[in-house]
Short mmCIF file of C-alpha atoms in Angstrom, two decimals:
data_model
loop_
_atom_site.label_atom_id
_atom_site.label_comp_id
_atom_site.label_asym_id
_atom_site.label_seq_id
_atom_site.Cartn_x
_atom_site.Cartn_y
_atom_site.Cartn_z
CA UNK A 1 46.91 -25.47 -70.60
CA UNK A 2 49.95 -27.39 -71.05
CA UNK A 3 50.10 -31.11 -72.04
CA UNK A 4 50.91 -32.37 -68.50
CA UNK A 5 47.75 -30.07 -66.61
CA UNK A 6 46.16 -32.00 -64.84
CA UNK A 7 42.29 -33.33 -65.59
CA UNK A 8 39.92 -32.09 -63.30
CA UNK A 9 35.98 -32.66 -62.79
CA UNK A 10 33.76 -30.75 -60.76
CA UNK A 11 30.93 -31.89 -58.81
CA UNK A 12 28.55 -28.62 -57.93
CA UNK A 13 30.13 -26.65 -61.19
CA UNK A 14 26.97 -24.75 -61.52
CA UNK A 15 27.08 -23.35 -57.93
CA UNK A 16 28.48 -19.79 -57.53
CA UNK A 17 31.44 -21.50 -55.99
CA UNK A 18 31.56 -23.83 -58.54
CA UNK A 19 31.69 -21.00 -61.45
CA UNK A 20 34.54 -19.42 -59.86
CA UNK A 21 36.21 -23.20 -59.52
CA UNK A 22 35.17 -23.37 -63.36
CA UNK A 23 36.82 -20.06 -64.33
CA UNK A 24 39.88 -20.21 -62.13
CA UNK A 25 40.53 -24.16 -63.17
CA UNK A 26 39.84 -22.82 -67.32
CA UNK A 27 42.65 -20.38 -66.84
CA UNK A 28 45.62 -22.63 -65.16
CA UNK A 29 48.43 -23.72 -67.26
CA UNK A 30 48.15 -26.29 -64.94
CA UNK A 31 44.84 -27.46 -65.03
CA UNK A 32 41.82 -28.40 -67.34
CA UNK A 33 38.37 -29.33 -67.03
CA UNK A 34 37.57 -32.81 -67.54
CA UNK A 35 33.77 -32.84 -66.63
CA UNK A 36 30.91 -30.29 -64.83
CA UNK A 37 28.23 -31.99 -62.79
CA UNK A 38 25.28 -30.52 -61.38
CA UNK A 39 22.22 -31.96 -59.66
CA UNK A 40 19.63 -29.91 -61.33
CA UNK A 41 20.65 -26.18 -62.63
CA UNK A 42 22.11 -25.45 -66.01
CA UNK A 43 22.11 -29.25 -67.10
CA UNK A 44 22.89 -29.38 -71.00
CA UNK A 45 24.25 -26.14 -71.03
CA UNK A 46 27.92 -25.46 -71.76
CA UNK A 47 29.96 -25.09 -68.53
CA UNK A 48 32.08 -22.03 -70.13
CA UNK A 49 29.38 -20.16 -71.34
CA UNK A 50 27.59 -20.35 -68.09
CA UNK A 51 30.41 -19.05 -66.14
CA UNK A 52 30.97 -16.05 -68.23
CA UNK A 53 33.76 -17.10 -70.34
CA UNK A 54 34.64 -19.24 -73.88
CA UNK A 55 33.04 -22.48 -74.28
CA UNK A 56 34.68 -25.41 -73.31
CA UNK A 57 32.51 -28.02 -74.84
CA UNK A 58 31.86 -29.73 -71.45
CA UNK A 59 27.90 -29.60 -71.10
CA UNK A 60 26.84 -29.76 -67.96
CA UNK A 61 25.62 -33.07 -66.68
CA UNK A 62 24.07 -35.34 -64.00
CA UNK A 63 25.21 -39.05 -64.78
CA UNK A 64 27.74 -39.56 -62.12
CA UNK A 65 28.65 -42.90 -63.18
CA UNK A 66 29.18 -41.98 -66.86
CA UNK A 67 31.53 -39.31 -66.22
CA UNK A 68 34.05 -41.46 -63.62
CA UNK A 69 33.93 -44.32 -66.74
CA UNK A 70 35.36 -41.69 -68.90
CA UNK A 71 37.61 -39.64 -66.42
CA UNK A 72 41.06 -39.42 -67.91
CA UNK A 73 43.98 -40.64 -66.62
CA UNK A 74 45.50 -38.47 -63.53
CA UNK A 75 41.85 -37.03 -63.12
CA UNK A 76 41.23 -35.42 -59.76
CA UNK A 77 37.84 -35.14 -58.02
CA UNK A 78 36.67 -32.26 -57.02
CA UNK A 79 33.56 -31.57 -55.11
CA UNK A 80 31.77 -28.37 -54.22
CA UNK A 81 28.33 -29.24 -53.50
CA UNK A 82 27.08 -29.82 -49.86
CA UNK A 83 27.88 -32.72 -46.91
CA UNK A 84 25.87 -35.81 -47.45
CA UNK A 85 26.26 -35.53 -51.55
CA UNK A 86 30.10 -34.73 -51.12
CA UNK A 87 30.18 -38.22 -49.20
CA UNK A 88 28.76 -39.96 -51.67
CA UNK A 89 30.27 -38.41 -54.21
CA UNK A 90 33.96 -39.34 -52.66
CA UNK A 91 33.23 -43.01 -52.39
CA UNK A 92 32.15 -43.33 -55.76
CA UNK A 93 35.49 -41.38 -56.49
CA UNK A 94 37.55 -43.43 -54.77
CA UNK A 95 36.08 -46.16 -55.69
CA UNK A 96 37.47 -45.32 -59.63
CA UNK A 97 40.53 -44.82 -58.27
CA UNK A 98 40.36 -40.58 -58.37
CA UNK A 99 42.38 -39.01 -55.51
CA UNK A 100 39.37 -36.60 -53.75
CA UNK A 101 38.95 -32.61 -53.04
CA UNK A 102 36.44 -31.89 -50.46
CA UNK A 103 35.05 -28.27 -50.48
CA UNK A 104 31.62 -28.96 -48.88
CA UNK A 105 31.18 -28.97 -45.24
CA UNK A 106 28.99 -30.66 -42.91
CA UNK A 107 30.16 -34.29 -43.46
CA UNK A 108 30.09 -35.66 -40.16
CA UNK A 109 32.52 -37.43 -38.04
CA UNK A 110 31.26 -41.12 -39.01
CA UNK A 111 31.63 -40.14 -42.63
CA UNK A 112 35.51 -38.01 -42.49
CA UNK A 113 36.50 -41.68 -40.50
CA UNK A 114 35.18 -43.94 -42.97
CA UNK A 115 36.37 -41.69 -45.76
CA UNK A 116 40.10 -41.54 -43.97
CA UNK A 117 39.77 -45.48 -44.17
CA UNK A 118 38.49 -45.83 -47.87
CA UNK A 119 41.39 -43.40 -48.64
CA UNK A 120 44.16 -45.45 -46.72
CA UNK A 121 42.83 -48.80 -48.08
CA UNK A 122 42.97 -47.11 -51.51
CA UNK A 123 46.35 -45.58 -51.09
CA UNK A 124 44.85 -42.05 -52.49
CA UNK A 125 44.92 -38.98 -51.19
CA UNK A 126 41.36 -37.51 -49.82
CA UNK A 127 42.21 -33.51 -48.71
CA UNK A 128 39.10 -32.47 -46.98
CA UNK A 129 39.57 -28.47 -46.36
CA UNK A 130 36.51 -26.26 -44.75
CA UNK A 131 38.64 -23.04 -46.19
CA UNK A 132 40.62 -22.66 -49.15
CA UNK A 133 41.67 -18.62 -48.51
CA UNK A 134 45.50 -18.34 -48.15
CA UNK A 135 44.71 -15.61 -45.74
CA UNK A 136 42.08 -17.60 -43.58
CA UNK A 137 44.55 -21.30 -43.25
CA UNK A 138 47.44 -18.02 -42.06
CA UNK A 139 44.41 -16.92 -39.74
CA UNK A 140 44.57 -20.68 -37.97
CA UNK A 141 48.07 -20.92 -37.61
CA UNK A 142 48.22 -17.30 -35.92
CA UNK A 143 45.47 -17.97 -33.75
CA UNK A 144 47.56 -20.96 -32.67
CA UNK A 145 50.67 -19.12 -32.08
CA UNK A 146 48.79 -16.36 -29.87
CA UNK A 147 47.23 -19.48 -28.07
CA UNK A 148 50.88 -20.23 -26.40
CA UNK A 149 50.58 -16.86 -24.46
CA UNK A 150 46.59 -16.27 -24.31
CA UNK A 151 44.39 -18.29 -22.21
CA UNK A 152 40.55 -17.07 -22.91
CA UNK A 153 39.78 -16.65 -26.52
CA UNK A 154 36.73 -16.54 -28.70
CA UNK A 155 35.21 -17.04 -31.77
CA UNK A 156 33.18 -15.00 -34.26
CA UNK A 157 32.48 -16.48 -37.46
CA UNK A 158 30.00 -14.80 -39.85
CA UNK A 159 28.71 -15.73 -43.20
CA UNK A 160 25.90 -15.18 -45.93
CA UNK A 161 22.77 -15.76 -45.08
CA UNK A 162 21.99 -18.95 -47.36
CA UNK A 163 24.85 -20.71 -45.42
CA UNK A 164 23.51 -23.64 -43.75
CA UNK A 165 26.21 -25.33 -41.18
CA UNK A 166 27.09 -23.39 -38.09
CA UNK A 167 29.08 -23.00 -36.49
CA UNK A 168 30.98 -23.05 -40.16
CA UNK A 169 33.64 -25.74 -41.06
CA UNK A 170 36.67 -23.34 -40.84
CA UNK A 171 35.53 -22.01 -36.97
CA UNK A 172 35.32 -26.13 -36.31
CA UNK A 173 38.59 -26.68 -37.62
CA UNK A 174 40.11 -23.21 -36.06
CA UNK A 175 38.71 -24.25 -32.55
CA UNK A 176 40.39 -27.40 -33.34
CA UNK A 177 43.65 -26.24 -33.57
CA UNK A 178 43.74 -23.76 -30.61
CA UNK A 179 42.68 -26.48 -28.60
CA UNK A 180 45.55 -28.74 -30.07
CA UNK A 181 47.84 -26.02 -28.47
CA UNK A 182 46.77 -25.81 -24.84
CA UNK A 183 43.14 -26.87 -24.00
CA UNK A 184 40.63 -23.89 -22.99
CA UNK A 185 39.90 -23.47 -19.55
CA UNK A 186 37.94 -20.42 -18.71
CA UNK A 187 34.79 -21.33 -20.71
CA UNK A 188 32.37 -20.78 -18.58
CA UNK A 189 28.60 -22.80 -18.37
CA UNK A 190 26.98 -22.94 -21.28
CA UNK A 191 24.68 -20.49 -21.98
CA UNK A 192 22.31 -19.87 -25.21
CA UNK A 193 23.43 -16.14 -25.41
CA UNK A 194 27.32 -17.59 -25.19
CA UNK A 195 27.66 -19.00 -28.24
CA UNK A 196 28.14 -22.88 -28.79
CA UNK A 197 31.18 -24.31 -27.33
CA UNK A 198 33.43 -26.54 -29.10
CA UNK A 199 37.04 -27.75 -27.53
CA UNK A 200 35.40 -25.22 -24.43
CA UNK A 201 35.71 -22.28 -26.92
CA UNK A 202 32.47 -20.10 -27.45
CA UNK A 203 31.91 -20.08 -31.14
CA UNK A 204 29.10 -16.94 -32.24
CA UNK A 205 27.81 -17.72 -35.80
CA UNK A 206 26.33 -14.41 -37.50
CA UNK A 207 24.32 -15.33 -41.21
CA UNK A 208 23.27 -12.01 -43.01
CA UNK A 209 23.02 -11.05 -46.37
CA UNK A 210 25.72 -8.96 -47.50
CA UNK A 211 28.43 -11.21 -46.16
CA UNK A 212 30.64 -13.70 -47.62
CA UNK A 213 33.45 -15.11 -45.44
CA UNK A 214 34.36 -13.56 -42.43
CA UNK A 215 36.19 -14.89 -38.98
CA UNK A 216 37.63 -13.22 -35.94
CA UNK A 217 39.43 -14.99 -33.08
CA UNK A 218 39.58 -12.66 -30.23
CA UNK A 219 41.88 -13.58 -26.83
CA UNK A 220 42.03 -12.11 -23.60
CA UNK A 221 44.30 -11.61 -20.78
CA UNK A 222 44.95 -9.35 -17.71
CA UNK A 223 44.68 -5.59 -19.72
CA UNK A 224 44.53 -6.42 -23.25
CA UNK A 225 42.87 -8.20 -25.87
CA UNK A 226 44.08 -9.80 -29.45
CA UNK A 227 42.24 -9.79 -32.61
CA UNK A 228 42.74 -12.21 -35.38
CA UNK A 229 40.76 -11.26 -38.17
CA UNK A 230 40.15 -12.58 -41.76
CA UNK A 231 37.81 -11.65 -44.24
CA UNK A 232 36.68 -12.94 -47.55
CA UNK A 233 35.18 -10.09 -49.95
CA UNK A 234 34.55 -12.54 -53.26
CA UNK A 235 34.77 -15.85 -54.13
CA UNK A 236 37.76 -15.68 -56.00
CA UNK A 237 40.11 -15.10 -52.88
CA UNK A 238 39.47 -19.56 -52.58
CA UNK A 239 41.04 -19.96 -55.40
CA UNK A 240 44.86 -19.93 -55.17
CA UNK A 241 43.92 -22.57 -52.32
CA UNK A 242 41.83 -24.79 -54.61
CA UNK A 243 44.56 -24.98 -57.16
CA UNK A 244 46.93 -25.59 -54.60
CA UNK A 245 44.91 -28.23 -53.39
CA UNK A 246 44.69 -30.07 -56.51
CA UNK A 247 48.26 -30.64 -56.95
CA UNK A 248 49.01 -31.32 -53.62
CA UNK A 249 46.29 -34.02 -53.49
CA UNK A 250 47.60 -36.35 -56.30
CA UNK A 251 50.73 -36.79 -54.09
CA UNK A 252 48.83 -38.01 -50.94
CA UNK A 253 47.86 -41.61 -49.85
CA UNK A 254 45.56 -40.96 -47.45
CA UNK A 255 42.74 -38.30 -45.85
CA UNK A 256 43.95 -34.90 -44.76
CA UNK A 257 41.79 -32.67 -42.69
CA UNK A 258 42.61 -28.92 -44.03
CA UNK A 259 45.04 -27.26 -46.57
CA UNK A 260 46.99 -25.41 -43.74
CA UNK A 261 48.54 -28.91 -42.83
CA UNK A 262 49.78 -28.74 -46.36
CA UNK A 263 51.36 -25.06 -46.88
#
């Protein structure tokens, strides 16, 4: 930790996300832990010795307010914890003049707009990103350059079973960006057994224990198919990303929708 890392609290720190956030942000030169809040689990308890490493003397806490009122300078907000709480969470952020890292999905659209206009009235930067993998923002921006010369493509995104939103935030933001390229065409009706379409692409969610992250876009055309695959083994493949994402973010005045915009 150098004298110019930059201060960092976590909202969801006792989360298994948020333990790998704890552990990877501990061990940047470029980065220390200014705060560790939790809703319920581990509260009191040193942050470091709950994720497996030294102490840090940051005890886990709960009081939201108290720990913005004594954020240090250059702090950066960083939330892991789930939609409706990450959205509340931001505004109070914001509000205290911390520039905002979104992890959570399922915010919905009336919340990322009125976040993007707290963020541009604020001047700060508010980086929302459903993935931080390297290799899964690389899987978007192949997926868009095979869109230029596929027209029917696919989605398969497949998670562990205690993840709630589906289709997940990264197969939203992937289906996003295909359709960006050329708009889909060959969907088809709707059918239960078809997957949910978004931007006309069928998107198949699969939750089962034993996964982590895992996404495959597959395209079609007259005697071949393309695969696009990505897969997340462990948590600490985010990581990289979430650093990245924290120094990009201080440099931003306003809300952007996923880290591949940024790289």
């Amino acid at each position: 930790m150098s004298e110019n890392s930059t201060p960092v609290i976590l909202a969801g720190a006792a989360g298994r996300m948020g333990l790998e956030a704890v552990r990877a942000i501990v061990a940047s030169p470029q980065t220390r832990l200014a705060g560790a809040l939790t809703r319920q689990a581990g509260l009191g308890q040193d942050i470091g010795i709950l994720a497996g490493i030294e102490p840090t003397g940051l005890e886990l806490t709960n009081q939201l307010a108290s720990v913005l009122t004594h954020a240090p300078a250059g702090t950066v907000w960083v939330d892991l914890t789930r939609g409706e709480s990450a959205y509340v969470h931001a505004c109070q952020a914001l509000a205290a003049a911390l520039p905002v890292v979104i992890g959570a999905t399922g915010l919905t659209p009336a919340q990322i707009e009125d976040l993007r206009q707290r963020a541009q009235k604020q001047q700060l930067g508010v980086l929302l990103a459903p993935n931080f993998s390297i290799g899964a923002l690389l899987l978007m921006r192949f997926a868009q350059q095979a869109r230029v010369y596929f027209d029917w493509v696919e989605l398969i995104e497949l998670h562990h079973e205690k993840k709630l939103d589906a289709p997940s935030g990264t197969a939203l933001k992937t289906a996003e960006l295909i359709h960006a390229v050329k708009p889909v065409e060959h969907a088809g009706e709707a059918h239960p057994a078809r997957g949910q379409q978004v931007h006309g692409i069928p998107v198949h969610s699969v939750r089962l224990p034993g996964l982590l992250a895992h996404q495959e876009v597959i395209f079609g055309a007259e005697g071949q198919t393309l695969t696009v695959r990505h897969d997340s083994t462990h948590r600490s493949s985010f990581m990289p990303g979430l650093l990245l994402a924290i120094e990009k973010v201080k440099g931003l005045k306003e809300l952007v929708y996923g880290l591949e915009s940024l790289i």
